[in-house]
C-alpha cells in the first residue's frame, strides 16, 4: 500500500473539532536558563532537550536555549540529534547515550558530539574517527551504573583513550541521587569524578569541557572547580526539591483544552466508562477533547482538578482515550470553546505539573514527556 508522505507527518495543531494545546513560554525557559547560569557562574551549561525537550518541543526550545547562551544542546540518541539538525539547529549537539560505531559517519556529517560510553567502543572508534571525525565526551560511571567507564576500568583503557585524544574534547559523569537531601552518595560521586580526572591528567589527557551535575546537582551546588553541568528539568521550570522553588523557577508549559460540549445532568446521572462517577446533585458536565492518548493520565480521573475562570473544578469519571469530563455547579457560566487549564503554570496551583505528579506518585518528567505529538504546541 502506498502511503503519501504527508500522511505520516504530525497532525495539524488544531484539526476541526479538537482544541487542545500545550502553551509553552519560551521567555520562561530563557529566564530559567538565566537563573541557572547565575548559580553556575562562568561555566557554560549544556541544556538537555531529549524526549522532544521533555515534551515541550525540541526545535523551538533548542533555538531559545541557544539564543540564551547554552554551551550546547544534549539529546539521548542519534534520531533526536538529527531532528535538531533538520530543524535548523547548527550549534553543538551532544548525544548522551553514545553511538554504535557504524553510525559515526552520519554523526560526523552532521557535526555531532558523541559521548564515549564504555571500553567496548575504543577500538572501533579509533579505526573510524580519522576518516569520520566527531568530538567525543568521555563518560565516567561514577555511580549511576549505566553508561560510562568505571573508575576501575580506566587504568587498562589509558592507551586506548590516548589514541582517541585528538577527538576527546569533554568529560562527564551523572549523579544518581542528586534529589536526595542526604548528600552522602553525591559527594562520593564528586570525589570519584575528581580522582578519575586526576588519573587521566597524569596520563596526559585533559579536557576542554567538563560537566557532571543535572538540575538538582546545580541547585544543590555540586559544581566543583571548573566543572559545569547539564540541566534538563529546571529549564522547564519544574523541580522536585525546595532549592528549585527558592530559585523562583517558572513552569514553562500550560496544557489547555477548550470545552467541546456542556450538558446539564440530573442527580443520579453516571458519567463515563465504568460509571465511576454519579452526579450527587444536578450538575453541568463539560467534556474536553483530551485523553490518555494525548498524555493526560487515565489515573487522574476522579482525582485531579482543572482551572476555569479563576476557580478549579474536579475531573469526574474515567479519563478515556480522547476525552475527559469535568463537573461544574449549575450556576457557572460555561460554553463550548471556553478554555480550561489542565496543567497550570502556577507551581502552587493544585493542577500544576508538580502537584499532579505528586498526586500520582510520580515525577514531573513523566507527565510532560508523555504529551503526545498529536496535540498542538503554541509558543508564547
Ligand atoms: C545524562 C543526563 N544528563 C543530564 C540530564 C538532565 O537531568 P535533569 O532533567 O534532572 O536536570 C539527564 C536526564 O535524565 C541525563 O540523562
Coordinates of C-alpha atoms and ligand atoms in Angstrom, one line a residue:
X1 CA 0.0 0.0 0.0
X2 CA 1.3 3.5 -0.9
X3 CA 1.1 5.9 2.0
X4 CA 1.5 9.5 1.0
X5 CA 4.5 11.0 2.8
X6 CA 2.4 13.7 4.4
X7 CA 0.1 11.1 5.9
X8 CA 2.9 10.4 8.4
X9 CA 3.6 14.0 9.4
X10 CA 2.2 15.3 12.7
X11 CA -1.4 16.3 12.8
X12 CA -2.3 19.9 12.2
X13 CA -2.2 21.7 15.6
X14 CA -6.0 22.3 15.7
X15 CA -7.8 19.9 13.4
X16 CA -11.5 20.7 13.4
X17 CA -13.4 19.7 16.5
X18 CA -10.4 19.5 18.7
X19 CA -8.9 22.3 20.6
X20 CA -6.1 21.0 22.7
X21 CA -2.8 22.7 23.0
X22 CA 0.3 23.0 25.2
X23 CA 1.1 26.7 25.5
X24 CA 4.9 27.0 26.0
X25 CA 6.6 30.2 27.1
X26 CA 10.0 30.4 25.6
X27 CA 10.5 33.5 27.7
X28 CA 10.1 31.5 30.8
X29 CA 12.6 28.9 29.5
X30 CA 15.1 31.6 28.7
X31 CA 14.6 33.1 32.2
X32 CA 15.0 29.7 33.9
X33 CA 18.3 29.2 31.9
X34 CA 19.5 32.6 33.1
X35 CA 18.7 31.7 36.7
X36 CA 20.7 28.5 36.4
X37 CA 23.5 30.3 34.6
X38 CA 23.7 32.7 37.6
X39 CA 24.1 29.8 40.0
X40 CA 26.7 28.2 37.8
X41 CA 28.7 31.3 37.3
X42 CA 31.1 31.5 34.3
X43 CA 30.6 27.8 33.5
X44 CA 28.7 27.1 30.2
X45 CA 25.7 24.9 30.7
X46 CA 24.7 22.1 28.3
X47 CA 20.9 22.2 28.0
X48 CA 19.2 18.8 28.0
X49 CA 16.4 18.7 25.4
X50 CA 16.0 15.0 24.9
X51 CA 12.5 13.5 24.5
X52 CA 11.3 16.4 22.5
X53 CA 12.6 18.8 25.1
X54 CA 10.7 16.9 27.9
X55 CA 7.6 17.2 25.8
X56 CA 8.0 21.0 25.2
X57 CA 9.1 20.8 21.5
X58 CA 12.8 20.2 20.8
X59 CA 13.3 22.7 17.9
X60 CA 11.8 25.9 19.3
X61 CA 13.1 25.2 22.8
X62 CA 16.5 24.3 21.4
X63 CA 16.7 27.6 19.5
X64 CA 15.6 29.6 22.5
X65 CA 18.2 27.9 24.7
X66 CA 20.9 28.5 22.1
X67 CA 19.9 32.2 21.9
X68 CA 20.0 32.3 25.7
X69 CA 23.7 31.2 25.7
X70 CA 23.6 27.5 26.4
X71 CA 27.0 25.9 25.7
X72 CA 25.3 23.2 23.6
X73 CA 22.2 21.0 23.5
X74 CA 22.1 17.4 24.7
X75 CA 19.9 14.7 23.5
X76 CA 19.5 11.0 24.0
X77 CA 20.2 9.4 20.7
X78 CA 21.1 9.9 17.0
X79 CA 17.5 10.3 15.9
X80 CA 16.9 13.2 18.3
X81 CA 20.2 14.8 17.2
X82 CA 19.3 14.6 13.5
X83 CA 15.9 16.1 14.3
X84 CA 17.6 19.1 15.7
X85 CA 19.9 19.4 12.6
X86 CA 16.8 19.1 10.3
X87 CA 15.1 21.8 12.3
X88 CA 18.0 24.2 11.6
X89 CA 20.0 23.9 14.8
X90 CA 23.6 24.4 13.9
X91 CA 25.4 24.7 17.3
X92 CA 27.0 21.9 19.4
X93 CA 24.7 18.8 19.9
X94 CA 25.8 16.1 22.3
X95 CA 24.4 12.6 22.0
X96 CA 24.3 11.4 25.7
X97 CA 23.6 7.8 25.1
X98 CA 26.7 7.2 22.8
X99 CA 26.6 5.8 19.3
X100 CA 27.3 2.5 17.6
X101 CA 30.5 2.7 15.5
X102 CA 28.5 2.2 12.3
X103 CA 26.6 5.5 13.0
X104 CA 29.8 7.6 13.2
X105 CA 30.0 8.6 9.5
X106 CA 26.4 10.0 9.8
X107 CA 27.2 11.7 13.1
X108 CA 30.4 13.2 11.5
X109 CA 28.5 14.6 8.5
X110 CA 26.1 16.4 11.0
X111 CA 28.9 17.6 13.3
X112 CA 27.6 15.9 16.3
X113 CA 29.4 15.4 19.6
X114 CA 29.2 11.9 21.0
X115 CA 29.5 10.5 24.5
X116 CA 32.1 7.7 24.6
X117 CA 30.2 5.3 26.9
X118 CA 32.5 2.4 27.5
X119 CA 35.7 0.4 26.7
X120 CA 33.9 -1.7 24.1
X121 CA 33.9 1.3 21.7
X122 CA 37.6 2.2 21.9
X123 CA 39.0 0.1 19.1
X124 CA 36.2 0.6 16.5
X125 CA 36.1 4.4 17.2
X126 CA 39.9 4.6 16.8
X127 CA 39.5 2.9 13.4
X128 CA 36.7 5.1 12.1
X129 CA 37.3 8.5 13.6
X130 CA 40.3 9.5 11.4
X131 CA 38.1 9.3 8.4
X132 CA 34.8 10.4 10.1
X133 CA 35.8 12.7 12.9
X134 CA 33.4 13.6 15.7
X135 CA 34.0 15.3 19.0
X136 CA 34.0 12.9 21.9
X137 CA 33.0 13.4 25.6
X138 CA 34.3 10.7 27.8
X139 CA 31.6 9.4 30.1
X140 CA 32.6 8.2 33.5
X141 CA 30.4 5.9 35.6
X142 CA 30.8 7.5 39.0
X143 CA 27.9 5.7 40.5
X144 CA 24.9 5.7 38.1
X145 CA 25.6 2.1 36.9
X146 CA 24.5 2.6 33.3
X147 CA 26.7 4.2 30.8
X148 CA 30.4 5.2 31.3
X149 CA 33.8 3.9 32.1
X150 CA 34.1 2.6 35.6
X151 CA 37.0 4.1 37.6
X152 CA 38.4 0.5 37.8
X153 CA 38.5 0.3 34.0
X154 CA 40.4 3.5 33.4
X155 CA 43.9 2.1 34.1
X156 CA 43.7 -0.7 31.5
X157 CA 42.0 1.7 29.0
X158 CA 44.5 4.5 29.2
X159 CA 46.4 3.6 25.9
X160 CA 43.1 3.3 24.1
X161 CA 41.8 6.6 25.4
X162 CA 45.1 8.3 24.5
X163 CA 44.7 7.0 20.9
X164 CA 41.4 9.0 20.8
X165 CA 42.8 12.2 22.3
X166 CA 42.7 14.2 19.0
X167 CA 38.9 13.9 19.3
X168 CA 38.5 13.9 23.0
X169 CA 37.0 17.3 23.9
X170 CA 35.0 16.7 27.1
X171 CA 34.5 14.5 30.1
X172 CA 31.3 13.9 32.0
X173 CA 29.5 12.0 34.8
X174 CA 25.9 11.7 36.0
X175 CA 24.5 11.9 39.5
X176 CA 22.3 9.1 40.7
X177 CA 20.8 10.7 43.9
X178 CA 21.1 14.5 43.5
X179 CA 17.4 14.8 44.6
X180 CA 18.2 13.1 47.9
X181 CA 18.6 15.5 50.8
X182 CA 21.3 13.2 52.1
X183 CA 24.4 14.4 50.1
X184 CA 26.5 11.4 51.0
X185 CA 26.4 9.4 47.8
X186 CA 26.6 12.5 45.6
X187 CA 29.7 13.7 47.5
X188 CA 31.2 10.3 46.8
X189 CA 30.5 10.6 43.1
X190 CA 32.1 14.1 43.1
X191 CA 35.2 12.7 44.7
X192 CA 35.3 9.8 42.3
X193 CA 34.9 12.1 39.3
X194 CA 37.8 14.3 40.5
X195 CA 40.0 11.3 41.2
X196 CA 39.4 10.0 37.7
X197 CA 40.2 13.3 36.2
X198 CA 43.5 13.4 38.1
X199 CA 44.4 9.9 36.9
X200 CA 43.6 10.9 33.3
X201 CA 45.5 14.2 33.6
X202 CA 48.6 12.4 35.0
X203 CA 48.4 10.2 31.9
X204 CA 48.4 13.3 29.7
X205 CA 44.7 13.5 28.9
X206 CA 42.9 16.8 29.5
X207 CA 39.5 18.0 28.5
X208 CA 38.1 21.4 27.4
X209 CA 34.6 20.6 28.6
X210 CA 33.8 19.1 32.0
X211 CA 30.3 18.5 33.1
X212 CA 28.7 16.5 35.9
X213 CA 25.6 17.9 37.6
X214 CA 22.0 17.7 36.4
X215 CA 19.4 20.3 37.5
X216 CA 19.3 19.1 41.1
X217 CA 23.1 18.9 41.2
X218 CA 23.2 22.6 40.2
X219 CA 20.5 23.6 42.7
X220 CA 22.4 21.8 45.5
X221 CA 25.8 23.3 44.5
X222 CA 27.5 20.2 43.2
X223 CA 29.7 22.4 40.9
X224 CA 33.3 21.6 41.7
X225 CA 36.2 23.7 40.4
X226 CA 35.7 24.3 36.6
X227 CA 33.1 21.5 36.4
X228 CA 30.0 22.6 34.5
X229 CA 26.6 21.0 34.3
X230 CA 23.7 19.6 32.2
X231 CA 20.3 20.8 33.4
X232 CA 17.1 19.5 32.0
X233 CA 14.0 19.6 34.2
X234 CA 14.8 23.0 35.8
X235 CA 15.0 24.7 32.4
X236 CA 11.3 23.9 32.0
X237 CA 10.6 25.5 35.4
X238 CA 10.0 22.2 37.1
X239 CA 11.6 20.8 40.2
X240 CA 11.1 18.2 43.0
X241 CA 13.4 19.9 45.5
X242 CA 13.0 23.0 47.8
X243 CA 16.1 24.7 46.3
X244 CA 14.3 24.8 42.9
X245 CA 11.3 26.6 44.4
X246 CA 13.7 29.0 46.2
X247 CA 15.3 29.9 42.9
X248 CA 11.9 31.0 41.5
X249 CA 11.8 28.7 38.5
X250 CA 8.8 29.4 36.3
X251 CA 6.9 26.4 34.8
X252 CA 7.1 26.9 31.0
X253 CA 4.1 24.8 30.0
X254 CA 0.3 25.1 30.4
X255 CA -2.0 22.4 28.9
X256 CA -5.2 24.0 27.7
X257 CA -8.3 22.2 26.4
X258 CA -11.3 24.1 25.0
X259 CA -14.7 22.7 26.1
X260 CA -16.2 20.5 23.4
X261 CA -19.6 20.1 24.9
X262 CA -21.6 21.1 28.0
X263 CA -24.7 19.3 29.3
X264 CA -26.8 19.7 32.4
X265 CA -27.5 16.4 34.1
X266 CA -29.9 15.5 36.9
X267 CA -28.8 13.9 40.2
X268 CA -28.0 10.2 39.8
X269 CA -26.5 10.5 36.2
X270 CA -23.4 8.4 35.8
X271 CA -20.6 9.8 33.7
X272 CA -18.0 7.9 31.6
X273 CA -16.7 4.3 31.3
X274 CA -17.4 2.1 34.2
X275 CA -19.9 4.6 35.7
X276 CA -17.3 5.5 38.3
X277 CA -18.9 9.0 39.0
X278 CA -22.6 9.5 39.7
X279 CA -23.8 13.1 40.0
X280 CA -24.8 13.7 43.6
X281 CA -27.0 16.7 42.6
X282 CA -27.8 18.4 39.3
X283 CA -24.6 19.4 37.6
X284 CA -23.1 20.7 34.4
X285 CA -20.7 18.2 32.8
X286 CA -18.1 19.7 30.4
X287 CA -16.5 17.3 28.0
X288 CA -12.9 18.2 26.9
X289 CA -11.1 16.7 23.9
X290 CA -8.1 15.5 25.9
X291 CA -7.5 11.9 26.9
X292 CA -4.8 9.4 27.8
X293 CA -3.8 9.2 24.1
X294 CA -2.8 12.8 24.4
X295 CA -0.8 12.1 27.6
X296 CA -3.3 13.1 30.2
X297 CA -3.0 10.2 32.6
X298 CA -6.0 7.9 33.0
X299 CA -5.5 7.7 36.7
X300 CA -6.2 11.4 37.1
X301 CA -9.9 10.6 36.6
X302 CA -11.9 11.3 39.9
X303 CA -8.6 12.8 41.4
X304 CA -7.4 15.9 39.5
X305 CA -8.9 19.3 39.1
X306 CA -8.8 21.7 36.2
X307 CA -8.8 25.5 36.2
X308 CA -11.5 27.7 34.8
X309 CA -12.3 31.3 35.3
X310 CA -10.1 31.6 38.4
X311 CA -11.6 28.5 40.2
X312 CA -10.9 24.8 40.0
X313 CA -13.3 22.0 39.2
X314 CA -13.0 18.3 39.5
X315 CA -12.2 15.8 36.7
X316 CA -15.0 13.3 37.2
X317 CA -15.4 9.8 35.8
X318 CA -12.7 7.9 33.9
X319 CA -10.4 9.7 31.6
X320 CA -10.8 7.9 28.2
X321 CA -8.6 7.8 25.2
X322 CA -9.7 11.1 23.7
X323 CA -11.9 12.8 26.3
X324 CA -12.2 13.8 29.9
X325 CA -15.2 15.2 31.8
X326 CA -15.3 18.0 34.4
X327 CA -18.2 18.7 36.8
X328 CA -19.3 22.3 37.5
X329 CA -22.2 23.7 39.6
X330 CA -25.3 24.8 37.7
X331 CA -24.7 28.5 38.2
X332 CA -21.2 28.6 36.5
X333 CA -21.3 30.2 33.0
X334 CA -19.5 27.9 30.6
X335 CA -19.9 27.2 26.9
X336 CA -18.3 25.2 24.1
X337 CA -15.0 26.8 23.1
X338 CA -14.2 28.1 26.6
X339 CA -10.6 27.2 27.6
X340 CA -9.9 25.1 30.7
X341 CA -6.4 24.7 32.2
X342 CA -5.4 21.1 32.7
X343 CA -1.7 21.8 33.6
X344 CA -1.2 25.1 35.3
X345 CA 1.9 27.3 35.0
X346 CA 1.5 28.4 38.6
X347 CA 3.6 25.9 40.7
X348 CA 1.4 26.4 43.7
X349 CA -1.9 25.5 41.9
X350 CA -3.4 22.2 42.7
X351 CA -3.2 21.3 38.9
X352 CA 0.4 22.3 38.5
X353 CA 2.5 19.6 36.9
X354 CA 4.4 19.1 40.1
X355 CA 1.3 18.7 42.2
X356 CA -0.3 16.3 39.7
X357 CA 2.9 14.3 39.6
X358 CA 2.8 14.1 43.5
X359 CA -0.8 13.0 43.3
X360 CA 0.1 10.2 41.0
X361 CA 3.2 9.2 43.0
X362 CA 5.5 10.0 40.0
X363 CA 7.8 12.8 38.9
X364 CA 7.0 15.8 36.7
X365 CA 9.3 14.4 33.9
X366 CA 6.8 11.6 33.3
X367 CA 3.8 13.9 32.8
X368 CA 5.4 16.3 30.3
X369 CA 7.3 13.6 28.4
X370 CA 4.1 11.7 27.9
X371 CA 2.4 14.6 26.0
X372 CA 1.7 13.2 22.5
X373 CA 3.0 14.9 19.4
X374 CA -0.6 15.0 18.1
X375 CA -1.5 17.8 20.4
X376 CA -0.8 21.3 19.3
X377 CA 2.1 23.3 20.8
X378 CA 1.8 27.0 20.8
X379 CA 4.9 29.1 21.6
X380 CA 4.5 32.4 23.5
Ligands
LIG1 C1 23.0 12.1 31.2 C2 22.0 13.1 31.6 N1 22.4 14.3 32.0 C3 21.6 15.3 32.4 C4 20.2 15.0 32.5 C5 19.3 16.1 33.0 O1 18.7 15.8 34.2 P1 17.6 16.7 34.9 O2 16.5 16.8 34.0 O3 17.3 16.0 36.1 O4 18.3 18.0 35.1 C6 19.7 13.8 32.2 C7 18.3 13.5 32.3 O5 17.8 12.4 32.6 C8 20.6 12.7 31.7 O6 20.2 11.5 31.4

